[in-house]
Amino acid sequence: MNKNIVLCGVGGQGTVLASKLIAAAAMQKDLPVMSAETIGMAQRGGSVFSHVRIGEGIYSPMIANGEADIIIGFEPGETVRMLPFLKKGGTVVTSSRKISPVTATLSGSSYSGDGMIAYLNEQVKELYIVDAEKACEEIGSSKVLNLLLLGAAVKSGALGLSEEDIKAAIRTRLPEKFHALNFAALAYARPARCPRK
Amino acid sequence: MHKEFLMGNEAIALGAVAAGVNLVSGYPGTPSTEVLETVAKRRADAAYVEWSVNEKAAMEVAAGAAYAGARALVTMKQVGLNVASDPLMSLAYIGVKGGMVVLVADDPGPISSQTEQDTRHFAFFSKIPCFDPSSAQEAYEMIQEAFAYSEKYHTPVFFRPTTRVCHGYASVTVKDADEYTLHQPDGFTKDTGRWVIFPRLSYQNHIKIEERNLTLAEDFSSYKRNQIIRSDDLLDSSGGIAGFPDSKTGRLTAPRKGIAAGGISFTYVMEALKAAGSAPVLKIATPHPFPERLALEFLDGLDEVLCIEELDPVIERELIHLCGRHHLPVKIYGKLSRHVKNAGENTRDSVSENIRGFLAQKNESAEGAADLPNSPVQNGAPDLPVRPPILCAGCPHRASFYAVKTAMKGKKTIFCGDIGCYTLGNAMPLDMVDTCLCMGAGLGIAQGVGRIEPDTHCFAFVGDSTFFASAITGVVNAVYNQADMTLIILDNSTTAMTGHQPHPGTGRTMMGEIVTKIDIEAVLRGIGLTTVETVDPLDYEASVSCVRRVAEEPGVKAIIFKSPCIAVTKPSRSMHVRPEKCISCKKCIRELGCPALIVSGKIVSIDASLCTGCSLCSQICPTGAIVNGKEGDGNE
């Protein structure tokens, strides 16, 4: 199996943990993994990304344009920003909840998450949208966006990993008291809840 | 052996541990920081680890350990090497007994640095050997080899990863603890002819160093990580032959081409060649001393070589030099010939583009290749949000800057900033950083401006960790030379930007000891300042009046704004806006730029998930509309 996965969002949203879980899940299947992510000054409220590459014959942790099998977007504008990485016919899983940057608040300019989702709808055939606000409310925690999106990515089939694979990774990487909540978030995605556009 | 999913910096740390490192010193700086932290976390029992006060101190501590026969590692980012260059340049002449690796992380881009300086050039300058890893796995193995070379040649060696190697992760095969080398230092042996630098010794050692580097260049030509990679499959993707003799006729169908690369760019080259066609690749793992014999072997029979590297054209110049010295008719392309961009980091895509263009050229009329495209243009994409880095919600620096700004409104001022989170005070709407140069420089710059413009109120802002690292000299200079300036210490009790490392003011060491805190106020008074006021920046009125009072005093005076970083303290309850009182003046948003303040509809609201309850906004709200606690919980 060879998979190129791009995760993206805004600093502090939990993209790093999601990429670590994917990597751990792949390593448990004895697959070589490489990844790269944003660290340092750019993290503070800035756009962040992780590249995860799974499989043999890989030299570089970085993904090239048009090479990603799947983009997992934590924020609709950030998902659009990463779109050049998506390969033809690739899959996009995205949260629909926008995060307005301070620059927009200051200048009074409007930034519309809906506009981003509409654009994704035009551009991407295999698009899965997670209504994070509703989902977090139903699950009862605002801290599970990463597992919600991972769940939807698993369901899309484009991740090449099963729910069980991710669960096994959660067991090794997270304290036990958080397992049930994260399992629930992982299992949340169903076609009715995360529509394919 | 077993496999672990490791960040490049973690792999480097575990490699050093496997090599039996006895002492690690360093100063935090992205992208180098995690190396030292990982040694402390994984192996604090086996090695002494310290965050030194700055890179110069760290370099000297590591050198002392290596004098005593220990294996020593010192870590820093590229600009840190500038601070440590004084001891290093002399150490190059003196040499070491135990292995000493000077890890300097370079930052092409730059992604979180002031400069795009290239430590490989520092290796040439100081005549110190340099190792340049291309991946986490290679870095793990290479640092062990670097210790061995250092001991074999009695010289410190550079180990120079770049950001994408430092911060890339990979499943890395590492040794089990029982496979580690145990290194027993045999102690310092007195020998003034060896350890005391004098002009005569420097002259004698200079001769030896030049000889040694010739030997090393030969040694490195056989070092397995310098290599020529020849593909068996010489067909390019279009089915044509990419510059090699036709196997049947033996005739050349096109110029014979090769690619030279090092570091992370080597991996980009190998990825690009999967699609772009074949060419022999020269991988340079030791840019200095340059493995000349191997390079000559590579150049033999080629007509054109494209060099792919980041920062300066180091490999390119070496190859041009070799071609000149050996009268080789090989054209060398790269940054100098404008075929590769000469600033910023390489990407998978930029390298693919470089290589495609290079291999597609029919002949040498290649001068001045076209500009490289960045990511493909997205047709019709809506405008993307711009997200510059900003001070966190609740950051005490915001309050400190705002207090100074308010107090000094209408007066002629200059606000000299420094390196740390507080550099972000430059962003709108605070706009409180007029200059920023390097660590500790704000103090000197404020003094210099004051000499030329005596009517300007000169301020220097410096963080607590930076104060200890490199600002104290500037304070002494100001006091001694009778400057007129206000020093603002932004004391958040940690080294925030690089991930909360302890420093002399925190009372903790990297070995976990609780030690006496070095008191900044006492240091300032010891230097001779008579006005030193400490104030909580989250008390807005007190802070503004303090600045007004202190700024009017003559001479050098200081204010310590003391409030801990929000990342190391528990937040208090978030603020909230009483909608009936908010008049939508948006003063809080316009003046503070706090990411927790958002406009919802006409009025302002507060994102409770971000707000730490610092209450600065409520203190400046003209109608008292922002209050602590939740609506209706009796706290209003």
GROMACS .gro file of C-alpha atoms in nm, chain B residues 188-393:
model
  206
  385PHE     CA    1   4.178   1.615   3.135
  386THR     CA    2   4.553   1.589   3.101
  387LYS     CA    3   4.751   1.906   3.167
  388ASP     CA    4   4.953   2.009   2.861
  389THR     CA    5   4.990   2.382   2.804
  390GLY     CA    6   5.144   2.318   2.463
  391ARG     CA    7   4.816   2.165   2.358
  392TRP     CA    8   4.536   2.351   2.538
  393VAL     CA    9   4.661   2.711   2.561
  394ILE     CA   10   4.622   2.907   2.240
  395PHE     CA   11   4.913   3.132   2.145
  396PRO     CA   12   5.004   3.280   1.806
  397ARG     CA   13   5.285   3.031   1.758
  398LEU     CA   14   5.065   2.731   1.837
  399SER     CA   15   4.795   2.864   1.604
  400TYR     CA   16   5.050   2.890   1.323
  401GLN     CA   17   5.175   2.536   1.378
  402ASN     CA   18   4.826   2.394   1.407
  403HIS     CA   19   4.712   2.584   1.099
  404ILE     CA   20   4.969   2.390   0.897
  405LYS     CA   21   4.845   2.063   1.045
  406ILE     CA   22   4.480   2.152   0.980
  407GLU     CA   23   4.543   2.219   0.612
  408GLU     CA   24   4.718   1.882   0.583
  409ARG     CA   25   4.448   1.707   0.783
  410ASN     CA   26   4.174   1.842   0.559
  411LEU     CA   27   4.349   1.700   0.252
  412THR     CA   28   4.355   1.362   0.426
  413LEU     CA   29   3.992   1.404   0.531
  414ALA     CA   30   3.883   1.490   0.177
  415GLU     CA   31   4.038   1.161   0.066
  416ASP     CA   32   3.886   0.975   0.361
  417PHE     CA   33   3.543   1.128   0.284
  418SER     CA   34   3.569   1.013  -0.079
  419SER     CA   35   3.538   0.659   0.058
  420TYR     CA   36   3.276   0.750   0.321
  421LYS     CA   37   2.970   0.547   0.232
  422ARG     CA   38   2.724   0.834   0.265
  423ASN     CA   39   2.899   1.027  -0.011
  424GLN     CA   40   2.795   0.827  -0.312
  425ILE     CA   41   2.730   0.812  -0.682
  426ILE     CA   42   2.391   0.661  -0.757
  427ARG     CA   43   2.369   0.521  -1.107
  428SER     CA   44   2.040   0.385  -1.222
  429ASP     CA   45   2.042   0.061  -1.418
  430ASP     CA   46   1.748   0.191  -1.607
  431LEU     CA   47   1.876   0.476  -1.818
  432LEU     CA   48   1.552   0.535  -2.005
  433ASP     CA   49   1.361   0.844  -1.917
  434SER     CA   50   0.985   0.849  -1.889
  435SER     CA   51   0.935   0.940  -2.253
  436GLY     CA   52   1.132   0.635  -2.362
  437GLY     CA   53   1.427   0.839  -2.486
  438ILE     CA   54   1.779   0.822  -2.357
  439ALA     CA   55   1.876   1.090  -2.110
  440GLY     CA   56   2.229   1.171  -2.209
  441PHE     CA   57   2.397   0.834  -2.216
  442PRO     CA   58   2.573   0.631  -2.484
  443ASP     CA   59   2.330   0.432  -2.691
  444SER     CA   60   2.385   0.074  -2.583
  445LYS     CA   61   2.391  -0.056  -2.942
  446THR     CA   62   2.580   0.209  -3.134
  447GLY     CA   63   2.779   0.358  -2.850
  448ARG     CA   64   2.709   0.704  -2.994
  449LEU     CA   65   2.596   0.985  -2.779
  450THR     CA   66   2.247   1.096  -2.850
  451ALA     CA   67   2.252   1.400  -2.624
  452PRO     CA   68   2.477   1.570  -2.372
  453ARG     CA   69   2.552   1.340  -2.081
  454LYS     CA   70   2.395   1.482  -1.768
  455GLY     CA   71   2.422   1.427  -1.396
  456ILE     CA   72   2.276   1.579  -1.081
  457ALA     CA   73   2.457   1.668  -0.759
  458ALA     CA   74   2.265   1.718  -0.437
  459GLY     CA   75   2.287   1.709  -0.059
  460GLY     CA   76   2.060   1.714   0.246
  461ILE     CA   77   1.682   1.704   0.209
  462SER     CA   78   1.721   1.818  -0.153
  463PHE     CA   79   1.879   1.480  -0.230
  464THR     CA   80   1.549   1.313  -0.139
  465TYR     CA   81   1.358   1.559  -0.360
  466VAL     CA   82   1.594   1.470  -0.647
  467MET     CA   83   1.539   1.097  -0.602
  468GLU     CA   84   1.161   1.150  -0.596
  469ALA     CA   85   1.176   1.370  -0.905
  470LEU     CA   86   1.382   1.116  -1.099
  471LYS     CA   87   1.103   0.860  -1.058
  472ALA     CA   88   0.904   1.063  -1.310
  473ALA     CA   89   1.154   1.284  -1.491
  474GLY     CA   90   1.394   1.021  -1.621
  475SER     CA   91   1.733   0.888  -1.527
  476ALA     CA   92   2.059   1.057  -1.450
  477PRO     CA   93   2.348   0.963  -1.225
  478VAL     CA   94   2.330   1.141  -0.891
  479LEU     CA   95   2.621   1.257  -0.677
  480LYS     CA   96   2.510   1.268  -0.314
  481ILE     CA   97   2.725   1.491  -0.097
  482ALA     CA   98   2.701   1.408   0.273
  483THR     CA   99   3.021   1.590   0.373
  484PRO     CA  100   3.031   1.927   0.195
  485HIS     CA  101   3.357   2.006   0.377
  486PRO     CA  102   3.620   1.885   0.323
  487PHE     CA  103   3.475   1.811  -0.018
  488PRO     CA  104   3.515   1.448  -0.133
  489GLU     CA  105   3.711   1.546  -0.443
  490ARG     CA  106   3.816   1.204  -0.567
  491LEU     CA  107   3.457   1.083  -0.565
  492ALA     CA  108   3.338   1.402  -0.732
  493LEU     CA  109   3.600   1.366  -1.008
  494GLU     CA  110   3.485   1.010  -1.067
  495PHE     CA  111   3.130   1.145  -1.103
  496LEU     CA  112   3.229   1.427  -1.337
  497ASP     CA  113   3.429   1.195  -1.560
  498GLY     CA  114   3.233   1.142  -1.880
  499LEU     CA  115   2.960   1.397  -1.805
  500ASP     CA  116   2.894   1.711  -2.009
  501GLU     CA  117   2.653   1.890  -1.776
  502VAL     CA  118   2.573   1.875  -1.405
  503LEU     CA  119   2.282   2.039  -1.226
  504CYS     CA  120   2.335   2.114  -0.856
  505ILE     CA  121   2.030   2.097  -0.629
  506GLU     CA  122   2.092   2.235  -0.282
  507GLU     CA  123   1.940   2.483  -0.040
  508LEU     CA  124   2.084   2.811   0.092
  509ASP     CA  125   2.423   2.881  -0.070
  510PRO     CA  126   2.567   2.718  -0.384
  511VAL     CA  127   2.831   2.523  -0.190
  512ILE     CA  128   2.836   2.201  -0.393
  513GLU     CA  129   2.808   2.405  -0.713
  514ARG     CA  130   3.116   2.614  -0.632
  515GLU     CA  131   3.316   2.306  -0.535
  516LEU     CA  132   3.235   2.137  -0.865
  517ILE     CA  133   3.317   2.450  -1.065
  518HIS     CA  134   3.644   2.471  -0.874
  519LEU     CA  135   3.723   2.106  -0.951
  520CYS     CA  136   3.642   2.150  -1.320
  521GLY     CA  137   3.871   2.452  -1.333
  522ARG     CA  138   4.156   2.288  -1.151
  523HIS     CA  139   4.137   1.970  -1.360
  524HIS     CA  140   4.045   2.140  -1.691
  525LEU     CA  141   3.726   1.940  -1.722
  526PRO     CA  142   3.484   2.042  -1.997
  527VAL     CA  143   3.178   1.999  -1.777
  528LYS     CA  144   2.916   2.270  -1.747
  529ILE     CA  145   2.798   2.315  -1.388
  530TYR     CA  146   2.449   2.458  -1.341
  531GLY     CA  147   2.266   2.565  -1.029
  532LYS     CA  148   2.207   2.882  -0.833
  533LEU     CA  149   2.505   3.070  -0.980
  534SER     CA  150   2.383   3.004  -1.334
  535ARG     CA  151   2.029   3.105  -1.229
  536HIS     CA  152   1.887   2.761  -1.310
  537VAL     CA  153   1.782   2.711  -0.949
  538LYS     CA  154   1.630   2.982  -0.730
  539ASN     CA  155   1.882   3.129  -0.492
  540ALA     CA  156   1.659   3.213  -0.195
  541GLY     CA  157   1.396   3.024  -0.002
  542GLU     CA  158   1.359   2.651   0.043
  543ASN     CA  159   1.342   2.394  -0.233
  544THR     CA  160   1.024   2.194  -0.264
  545ARG     CA  161   0.939   1.863  -0.425
  546ASP     CA  162   0.776   2.063  -0.703
  547SER     CA  163   1.052   2.320  -0.756
  548VAL     CA  164   1.311   2.041  -0.778
  549SER     CA  165   1.095   1.839  -1.023
  550GLU     CA  166   1.066   2.149  -1.236
  551ASN     CA  167   1.444   2.212  -1.223
  552ILE     CA  168   1.523   1.855  -1.320
  553ARG     CA  169   1.262   1.828  -1.593
  554GLY     CA  170   1.394   2.147  -1.749
  555PHE     CA  171   1.754   2.032  -1.720
  556LEU     CA  172   1.700   1.685  -1.868
  557ALA     CA  173   1.481   1.821  -2.148
  558GLN     CA  174   1.749   2.063  -2.272
  559LYS     CA  175   1.897   1.936  -2.593
  560ASN     CA  176   2.224   2.123  -2.565
  561GLU     CA  177   2.415   2.376  -2.370
  562SER     CA  178   2.219   2.681  -2.481
  563ALA     CA  179   2.057   2.672  -2.146
  564GLU     CA  180   2.156   3.002  -1.996
  565GLY     CA  181   1.899   3.180  -1.789
  566ALA     CA  182   1.625   2.924  -1.746
  567ALA     CA  183   1.276   3.054  -1.694
  568ASP     CA  184   1.141   3.148  -1.353
  569LEU     CA  185   1.009   2.859  -1.157
  570PRO     CA  186   0.639   2.832  -1.101
  571ASN     CA  187   0.511   2.791  -0.748
  572SER     CA  188   0.199   2.591  -0.682
  573PRO     CA  189  -0.044   2.571  -0.973
  574VAL     CA  190  -0.283   2.860  -1.001
  575GLN     CA  191  -0.622   2.775  -0.863
  576ASN     CA  192  -0.877   2.899  -1.108
  577GLY     CA  193  -1.167   3.079  -0.948
  578ALA     CA  194  -1.068   2.992  -0.593
  579PRO     CA  195  -1.216   3.230  -0.337
  580ASP     CA  196  -0.972   3.457  -0.150
  581LEU     CA  197  -0.804   3.253   0.121
  582PRO     CA  198  -0.783   3.383   0.475
  583VAL     CA  199  -0.444   3.530   0.566
  584ARG     CA  200  -0.316   3.391   0.895
  585PRO     CA  201   0.001   3.566   1.010
  586PRO     CA  202   0.134   3.442   1.345
  587ILE     CA  203  -0.005   3.650   1.633
  588LEU     CA  204   0.024   3.675   2.009
  589CYS     CA  205  -0.201   3.418   2.179
  590ALA     CA  206  -0.530   3.521   2.340
   0.00000   0.00000   0.00000
